mmCIF file of C-alpha atoms in Angstrom:
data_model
loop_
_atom_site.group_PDB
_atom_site.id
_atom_site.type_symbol
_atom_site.label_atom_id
_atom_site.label_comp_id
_atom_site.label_asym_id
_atom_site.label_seq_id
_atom_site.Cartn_x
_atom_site.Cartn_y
_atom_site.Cartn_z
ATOM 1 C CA UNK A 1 113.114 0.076 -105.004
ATOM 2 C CA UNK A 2 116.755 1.142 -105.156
ATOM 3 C CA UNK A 3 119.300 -2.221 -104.724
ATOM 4 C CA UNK A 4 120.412 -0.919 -101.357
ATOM 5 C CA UNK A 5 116.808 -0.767 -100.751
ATOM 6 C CA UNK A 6 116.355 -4.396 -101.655
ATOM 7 C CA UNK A 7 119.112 -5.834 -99.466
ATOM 8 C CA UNK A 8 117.943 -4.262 -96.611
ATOM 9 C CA UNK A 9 114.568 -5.632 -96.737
ATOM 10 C CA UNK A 10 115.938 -8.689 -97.360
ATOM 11 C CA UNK A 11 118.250 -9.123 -94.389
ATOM 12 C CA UNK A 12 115.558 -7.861 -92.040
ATOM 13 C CA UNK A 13 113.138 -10.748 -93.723
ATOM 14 C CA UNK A 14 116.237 -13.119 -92.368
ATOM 15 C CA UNK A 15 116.443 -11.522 -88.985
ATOM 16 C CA UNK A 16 112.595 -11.664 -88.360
ATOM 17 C CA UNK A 17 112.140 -15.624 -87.675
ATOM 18 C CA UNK A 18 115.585 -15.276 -85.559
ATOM 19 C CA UNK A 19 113.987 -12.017 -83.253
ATOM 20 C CA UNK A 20 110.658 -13.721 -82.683
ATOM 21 C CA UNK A 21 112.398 -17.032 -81.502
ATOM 22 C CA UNK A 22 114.720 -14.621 -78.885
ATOM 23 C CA UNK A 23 111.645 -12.793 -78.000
ATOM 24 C CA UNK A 24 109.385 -15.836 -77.058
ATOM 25 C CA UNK A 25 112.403 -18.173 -75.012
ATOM 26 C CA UNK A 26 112.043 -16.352 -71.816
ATOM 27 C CA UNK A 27 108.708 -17.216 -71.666
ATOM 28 C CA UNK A 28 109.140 -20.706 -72.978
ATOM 29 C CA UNK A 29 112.295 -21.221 -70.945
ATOM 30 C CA UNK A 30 109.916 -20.091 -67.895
ATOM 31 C CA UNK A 31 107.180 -22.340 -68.657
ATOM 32 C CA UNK A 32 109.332 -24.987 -68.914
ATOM 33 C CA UNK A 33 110.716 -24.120 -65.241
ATOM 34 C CA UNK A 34 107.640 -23.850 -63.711
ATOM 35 C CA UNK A 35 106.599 -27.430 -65.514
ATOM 36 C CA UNK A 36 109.964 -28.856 -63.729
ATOM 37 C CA UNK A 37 108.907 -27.171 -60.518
ATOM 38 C CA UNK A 38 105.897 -28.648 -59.915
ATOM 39 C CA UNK A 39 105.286 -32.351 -58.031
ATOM 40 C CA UNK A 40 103.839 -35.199 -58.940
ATOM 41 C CA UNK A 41 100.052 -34.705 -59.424
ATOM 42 C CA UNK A 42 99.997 -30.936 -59.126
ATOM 43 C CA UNK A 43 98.719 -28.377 -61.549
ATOM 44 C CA UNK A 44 99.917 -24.731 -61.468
ATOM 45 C CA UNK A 45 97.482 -22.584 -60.227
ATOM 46 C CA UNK A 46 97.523 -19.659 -62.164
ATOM 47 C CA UNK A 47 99.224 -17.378 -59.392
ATOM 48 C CA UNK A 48 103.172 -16.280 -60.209
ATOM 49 C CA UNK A 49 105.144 -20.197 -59.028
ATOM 50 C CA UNK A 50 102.291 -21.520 -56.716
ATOM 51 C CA UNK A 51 100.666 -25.023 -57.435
ATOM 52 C CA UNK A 52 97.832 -26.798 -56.271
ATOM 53 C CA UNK A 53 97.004 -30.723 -56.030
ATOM 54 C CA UNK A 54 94.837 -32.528 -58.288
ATOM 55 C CA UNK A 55 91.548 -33.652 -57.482
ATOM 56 C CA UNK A 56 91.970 -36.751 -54.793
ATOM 57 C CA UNK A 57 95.044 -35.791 -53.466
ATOM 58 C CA UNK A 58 95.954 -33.172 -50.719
ATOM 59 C CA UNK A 59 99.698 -31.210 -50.494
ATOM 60 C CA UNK A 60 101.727 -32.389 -47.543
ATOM 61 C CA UNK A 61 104.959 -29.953 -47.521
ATOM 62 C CA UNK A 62 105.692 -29.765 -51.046
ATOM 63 C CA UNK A 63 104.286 -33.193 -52.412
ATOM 64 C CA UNK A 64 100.723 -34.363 -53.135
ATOM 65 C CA UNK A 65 99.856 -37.075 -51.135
ATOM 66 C CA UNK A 66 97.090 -39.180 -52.512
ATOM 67 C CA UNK A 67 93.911 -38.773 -50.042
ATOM 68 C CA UNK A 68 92.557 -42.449 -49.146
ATOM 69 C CA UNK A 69 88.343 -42.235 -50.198
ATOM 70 C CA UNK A 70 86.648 -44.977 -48.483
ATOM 71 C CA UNK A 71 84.003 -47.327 -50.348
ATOM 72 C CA UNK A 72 80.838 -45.346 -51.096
ATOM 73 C CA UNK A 73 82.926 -41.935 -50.741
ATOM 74 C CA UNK A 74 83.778 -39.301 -53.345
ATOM 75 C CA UNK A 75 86.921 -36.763 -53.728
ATOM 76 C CA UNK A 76 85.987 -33.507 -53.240
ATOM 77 C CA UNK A 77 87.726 -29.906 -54.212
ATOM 78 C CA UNK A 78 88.017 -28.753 -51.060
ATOM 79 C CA UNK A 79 91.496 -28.144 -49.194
ATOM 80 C CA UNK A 80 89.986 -28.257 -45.963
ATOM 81 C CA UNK A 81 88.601 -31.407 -43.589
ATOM 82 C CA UNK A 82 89.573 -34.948 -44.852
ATOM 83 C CA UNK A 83 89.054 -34.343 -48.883
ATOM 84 C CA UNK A 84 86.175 -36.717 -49.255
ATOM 85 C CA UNK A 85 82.645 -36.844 -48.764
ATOM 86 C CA UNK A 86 80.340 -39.781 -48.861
ATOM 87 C CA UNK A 87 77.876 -40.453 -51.300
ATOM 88 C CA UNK A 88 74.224 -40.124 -51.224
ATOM 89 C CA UNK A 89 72.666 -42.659 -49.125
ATOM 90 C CA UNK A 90 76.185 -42.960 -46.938
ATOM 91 C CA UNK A 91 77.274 -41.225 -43.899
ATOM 92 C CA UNK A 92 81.109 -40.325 -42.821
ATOM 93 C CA UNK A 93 82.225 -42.632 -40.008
ATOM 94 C CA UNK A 94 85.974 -42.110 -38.689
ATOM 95 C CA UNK A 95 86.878 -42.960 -41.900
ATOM 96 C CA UNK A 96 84.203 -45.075 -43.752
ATOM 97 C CA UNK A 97 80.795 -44.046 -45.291
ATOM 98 C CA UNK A 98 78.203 -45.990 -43.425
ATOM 99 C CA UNK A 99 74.529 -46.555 -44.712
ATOM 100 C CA UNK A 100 72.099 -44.753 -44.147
ATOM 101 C CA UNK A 101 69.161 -47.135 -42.878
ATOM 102 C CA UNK A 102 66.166 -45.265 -44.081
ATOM 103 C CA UNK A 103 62.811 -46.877 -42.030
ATOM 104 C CA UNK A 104 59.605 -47.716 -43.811
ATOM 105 C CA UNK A 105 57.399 -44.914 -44.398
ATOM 106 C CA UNK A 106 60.712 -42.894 -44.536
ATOM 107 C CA UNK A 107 63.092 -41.497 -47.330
ATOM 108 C CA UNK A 108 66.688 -39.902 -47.460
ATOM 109 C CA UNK A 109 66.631 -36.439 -46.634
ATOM 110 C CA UNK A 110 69.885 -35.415 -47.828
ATOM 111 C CA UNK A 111 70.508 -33.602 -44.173
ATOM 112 C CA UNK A 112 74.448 -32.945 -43.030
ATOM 113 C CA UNK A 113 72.632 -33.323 -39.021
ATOM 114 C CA UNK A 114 70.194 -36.376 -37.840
ATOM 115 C CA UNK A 115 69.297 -39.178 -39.091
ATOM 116 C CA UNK A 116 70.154 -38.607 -42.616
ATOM 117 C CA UNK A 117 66.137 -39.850 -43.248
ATOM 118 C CA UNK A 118 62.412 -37.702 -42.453
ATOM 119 C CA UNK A 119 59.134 -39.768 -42.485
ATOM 120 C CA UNK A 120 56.274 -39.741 -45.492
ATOM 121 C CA UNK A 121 53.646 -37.652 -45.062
ATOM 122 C CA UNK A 122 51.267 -38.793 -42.027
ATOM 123 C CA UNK A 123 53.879 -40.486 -40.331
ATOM 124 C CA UNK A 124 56.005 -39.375 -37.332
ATOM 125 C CA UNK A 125 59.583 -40.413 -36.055
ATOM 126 C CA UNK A 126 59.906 -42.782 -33.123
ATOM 127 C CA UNK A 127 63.723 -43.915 -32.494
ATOM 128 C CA UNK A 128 64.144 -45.820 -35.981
ATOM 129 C CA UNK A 129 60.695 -46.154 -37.485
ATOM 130 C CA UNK A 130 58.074 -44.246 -38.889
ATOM 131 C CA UNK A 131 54.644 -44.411 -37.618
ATOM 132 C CA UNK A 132 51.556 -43.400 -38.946
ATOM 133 C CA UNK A 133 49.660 -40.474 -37.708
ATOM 134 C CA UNK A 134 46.540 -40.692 -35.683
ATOM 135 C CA UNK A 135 44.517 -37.978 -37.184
ATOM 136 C CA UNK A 136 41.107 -37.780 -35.212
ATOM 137 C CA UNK A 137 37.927 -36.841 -36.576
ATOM 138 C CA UNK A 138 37.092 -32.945 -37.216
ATOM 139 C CA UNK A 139 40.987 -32.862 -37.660
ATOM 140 C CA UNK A 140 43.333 -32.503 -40.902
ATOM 141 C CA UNK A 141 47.048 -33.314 -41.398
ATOM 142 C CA UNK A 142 49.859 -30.669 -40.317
ATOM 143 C CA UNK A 143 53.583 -30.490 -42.358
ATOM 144 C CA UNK A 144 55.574 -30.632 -39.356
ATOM 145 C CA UNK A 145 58.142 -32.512 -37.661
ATOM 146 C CA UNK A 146 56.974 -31.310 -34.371
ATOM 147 C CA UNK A 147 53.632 -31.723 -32.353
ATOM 148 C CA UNK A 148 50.840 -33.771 -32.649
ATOM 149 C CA UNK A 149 51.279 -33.506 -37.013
ATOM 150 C CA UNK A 150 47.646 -32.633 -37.336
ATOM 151 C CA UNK A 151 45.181 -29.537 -36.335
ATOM 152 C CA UNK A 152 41.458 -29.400 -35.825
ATOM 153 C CA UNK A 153 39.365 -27.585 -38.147
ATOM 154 C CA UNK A 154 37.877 -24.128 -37.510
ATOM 155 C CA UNK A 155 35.184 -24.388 -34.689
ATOM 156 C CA UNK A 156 37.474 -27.132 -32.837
ATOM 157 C CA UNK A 157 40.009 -27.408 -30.179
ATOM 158 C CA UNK A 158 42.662 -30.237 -29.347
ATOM 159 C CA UNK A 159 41.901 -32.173 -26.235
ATOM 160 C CA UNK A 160 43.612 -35.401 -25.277
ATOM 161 C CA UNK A 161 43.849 -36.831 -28.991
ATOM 162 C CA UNK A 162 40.137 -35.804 -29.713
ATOM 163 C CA UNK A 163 38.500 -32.497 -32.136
ATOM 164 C CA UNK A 164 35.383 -31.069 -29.444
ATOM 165 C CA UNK A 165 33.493 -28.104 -30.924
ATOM 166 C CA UNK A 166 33.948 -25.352 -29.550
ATOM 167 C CA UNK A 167 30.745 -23.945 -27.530
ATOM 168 C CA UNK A 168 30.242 -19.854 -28.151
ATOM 169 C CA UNK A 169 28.260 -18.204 -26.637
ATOM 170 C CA UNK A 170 25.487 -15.462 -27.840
ATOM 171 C CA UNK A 171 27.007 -12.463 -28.584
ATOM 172 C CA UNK A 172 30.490 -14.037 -29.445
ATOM 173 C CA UNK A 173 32.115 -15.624 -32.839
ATOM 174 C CA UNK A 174 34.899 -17.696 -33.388
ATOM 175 C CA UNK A 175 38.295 -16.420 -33.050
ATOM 176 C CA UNK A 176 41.744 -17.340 -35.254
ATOM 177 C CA UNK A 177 43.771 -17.481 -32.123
ATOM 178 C CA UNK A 178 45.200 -20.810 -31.517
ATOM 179 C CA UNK A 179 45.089 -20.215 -27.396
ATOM 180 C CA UNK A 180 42.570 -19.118 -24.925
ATOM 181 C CA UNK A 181 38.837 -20.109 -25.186
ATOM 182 C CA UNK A 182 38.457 -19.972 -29.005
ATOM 183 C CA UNK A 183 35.966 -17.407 -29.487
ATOM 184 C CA UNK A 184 35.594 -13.215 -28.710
ATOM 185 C CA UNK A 185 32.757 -11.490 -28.104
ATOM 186 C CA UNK A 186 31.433 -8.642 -30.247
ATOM 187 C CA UNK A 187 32.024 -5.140 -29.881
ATOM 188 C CA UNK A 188 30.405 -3.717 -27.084
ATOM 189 C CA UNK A 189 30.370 -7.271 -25.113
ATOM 190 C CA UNK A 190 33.011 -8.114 -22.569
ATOM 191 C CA UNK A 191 33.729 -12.012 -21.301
ATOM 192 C CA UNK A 192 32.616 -13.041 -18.364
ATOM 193 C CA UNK A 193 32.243 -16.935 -17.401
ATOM 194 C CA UNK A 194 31.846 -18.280 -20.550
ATOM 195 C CA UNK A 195 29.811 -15.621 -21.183
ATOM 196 C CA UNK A 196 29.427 -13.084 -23.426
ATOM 197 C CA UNK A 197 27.538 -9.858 -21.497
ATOM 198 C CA UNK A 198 27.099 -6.097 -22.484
ATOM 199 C CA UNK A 199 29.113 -3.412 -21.575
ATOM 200 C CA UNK A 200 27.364 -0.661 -19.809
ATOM 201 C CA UNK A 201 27.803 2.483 -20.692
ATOM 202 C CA UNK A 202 27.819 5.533 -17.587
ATOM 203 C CA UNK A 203 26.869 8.468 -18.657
ATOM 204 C CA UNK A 204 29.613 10.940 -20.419
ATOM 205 C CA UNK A 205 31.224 7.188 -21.355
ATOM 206 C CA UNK A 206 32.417 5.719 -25.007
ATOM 207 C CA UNK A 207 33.516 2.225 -25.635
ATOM 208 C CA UNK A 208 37.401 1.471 -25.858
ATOM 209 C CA UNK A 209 39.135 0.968 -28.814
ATOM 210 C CA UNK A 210 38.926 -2.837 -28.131
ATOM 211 C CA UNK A 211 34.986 -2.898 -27.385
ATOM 212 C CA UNK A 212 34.719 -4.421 -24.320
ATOM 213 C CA UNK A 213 35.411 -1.560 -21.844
ATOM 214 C CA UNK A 214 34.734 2.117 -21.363
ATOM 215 C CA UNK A 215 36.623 5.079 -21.357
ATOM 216 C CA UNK A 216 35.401 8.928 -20.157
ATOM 217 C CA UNK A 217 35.046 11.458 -22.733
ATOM 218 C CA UNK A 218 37.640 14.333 -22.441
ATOM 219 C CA UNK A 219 36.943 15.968 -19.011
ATOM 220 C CA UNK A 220 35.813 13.869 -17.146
ATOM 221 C CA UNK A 221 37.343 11.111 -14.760
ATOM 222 C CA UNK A 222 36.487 7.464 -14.086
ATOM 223 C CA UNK A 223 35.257 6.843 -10.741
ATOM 224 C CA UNK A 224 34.187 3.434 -9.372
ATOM 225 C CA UNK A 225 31.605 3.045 -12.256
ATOM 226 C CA UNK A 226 31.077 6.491 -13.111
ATOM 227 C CA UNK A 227 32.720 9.626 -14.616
ATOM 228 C CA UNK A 228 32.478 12.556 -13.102
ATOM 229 C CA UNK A 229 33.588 15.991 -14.500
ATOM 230 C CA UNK A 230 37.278 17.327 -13.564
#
């Protein structure tokens, strides 16, 4: 390395430190700008010169206003509504968190709508309590909030607050339908006052789709209680 060489590389050694500090004080300078900018409580957010408040305090023009949380409340995140939300166990008055005054036989079911509290299994609602379920014999417990809260088994109806068997007839089996008399006759038997009685076939004559009526064979046309050809 020629002398020339050497003092060359040794200026530009001198220079670096001095180009790297002229390089980086824009961005400091802006930083530091942005830093001065920004109100008490505020953060930047990330997004060119815009700001957001910290966490319990909401921007009115261009200050953060701290947001007052009532006892048994908690800041939230949110920039909408009043900032705060009550804790568990607490609903938001005007602005207070209230108890919750969960019944016996009940527990806090965490619902924005309601009470704020459901009933235990085999108890019902009424007003402010919870009451225990009546469940009569032949009958089983239902997970609902509506109704009676229990069922009767298969081969059962509801009446009044009572299980009765239900009564088919020859010719008929129970049915899954929750309505109507409970049981359906079999194929090729129709209902008829309680009754379960055969279908009778006229002549040129097939049983519907359903079993319990008749339908003409191609050709022919029903008539009273015949078929007669076309």
């Amino acid at each position: 390395m020629t002398n020339v060489t050497r003092s060359r590389y040794g200026a530009t050694r001198k220079l670096f430190p001095l180009l790297l500090f002229l390089l980086g004080f824009p961005v400091v300078a802006s930083a530091q700008r942005a830093s001065a900018d920004l109100p008490e409580n505020a953060v930047a957010s990330g997004y060119g010169s815009s700001w957001v408040c910290e966490r319990g305090f909401r921007k009115v023009s261009n200050t953060c206003v701290q947001i007052n949380i009532p006892a048994n409340g908690h800041a939230t995140n949110s920039s909408y509504g009043k900032g705060w939300k009550c804790d568990r166990g607490y609903r938001a008055g005007d602005d207070t968190c209230d108890r919750i005054e969960v019944p016996e036989n009940g527990y806090l079911s965490g619902d924005a709508y309601g009470p704020g509290w459901k009933c235990d299994r085999g108890h019902r609602p009424t007003r402010d309590s919870c009451v225990a379920i009546v469940v009569p014999e032949n009958g089983y417990l239902v997970d609902s909030d509506h109704g009676t809260g229990w069922k009767c088994e298969r081969g059962y109806r509801a009446s009044n607050d009572r299980c009765v068997a239900i009564d088919v007839p020859v010719n008929g089996y129970l049915s899954d339908y929750s309505f109507g008399s409970g049981w359906t006759c079999e194929r090729g038997y129709r209902a008829l006052n309680g009754r379960c009685v055969a279908v009778e076939l006229p002549e040129n004559a097939y049983l519907s789709e359903a079993g319990d009526a008749w339908i003409c064979k191609p050709g022919y046309r029903k008539q009273m209680e015949s078929c007669l050809a076309r």
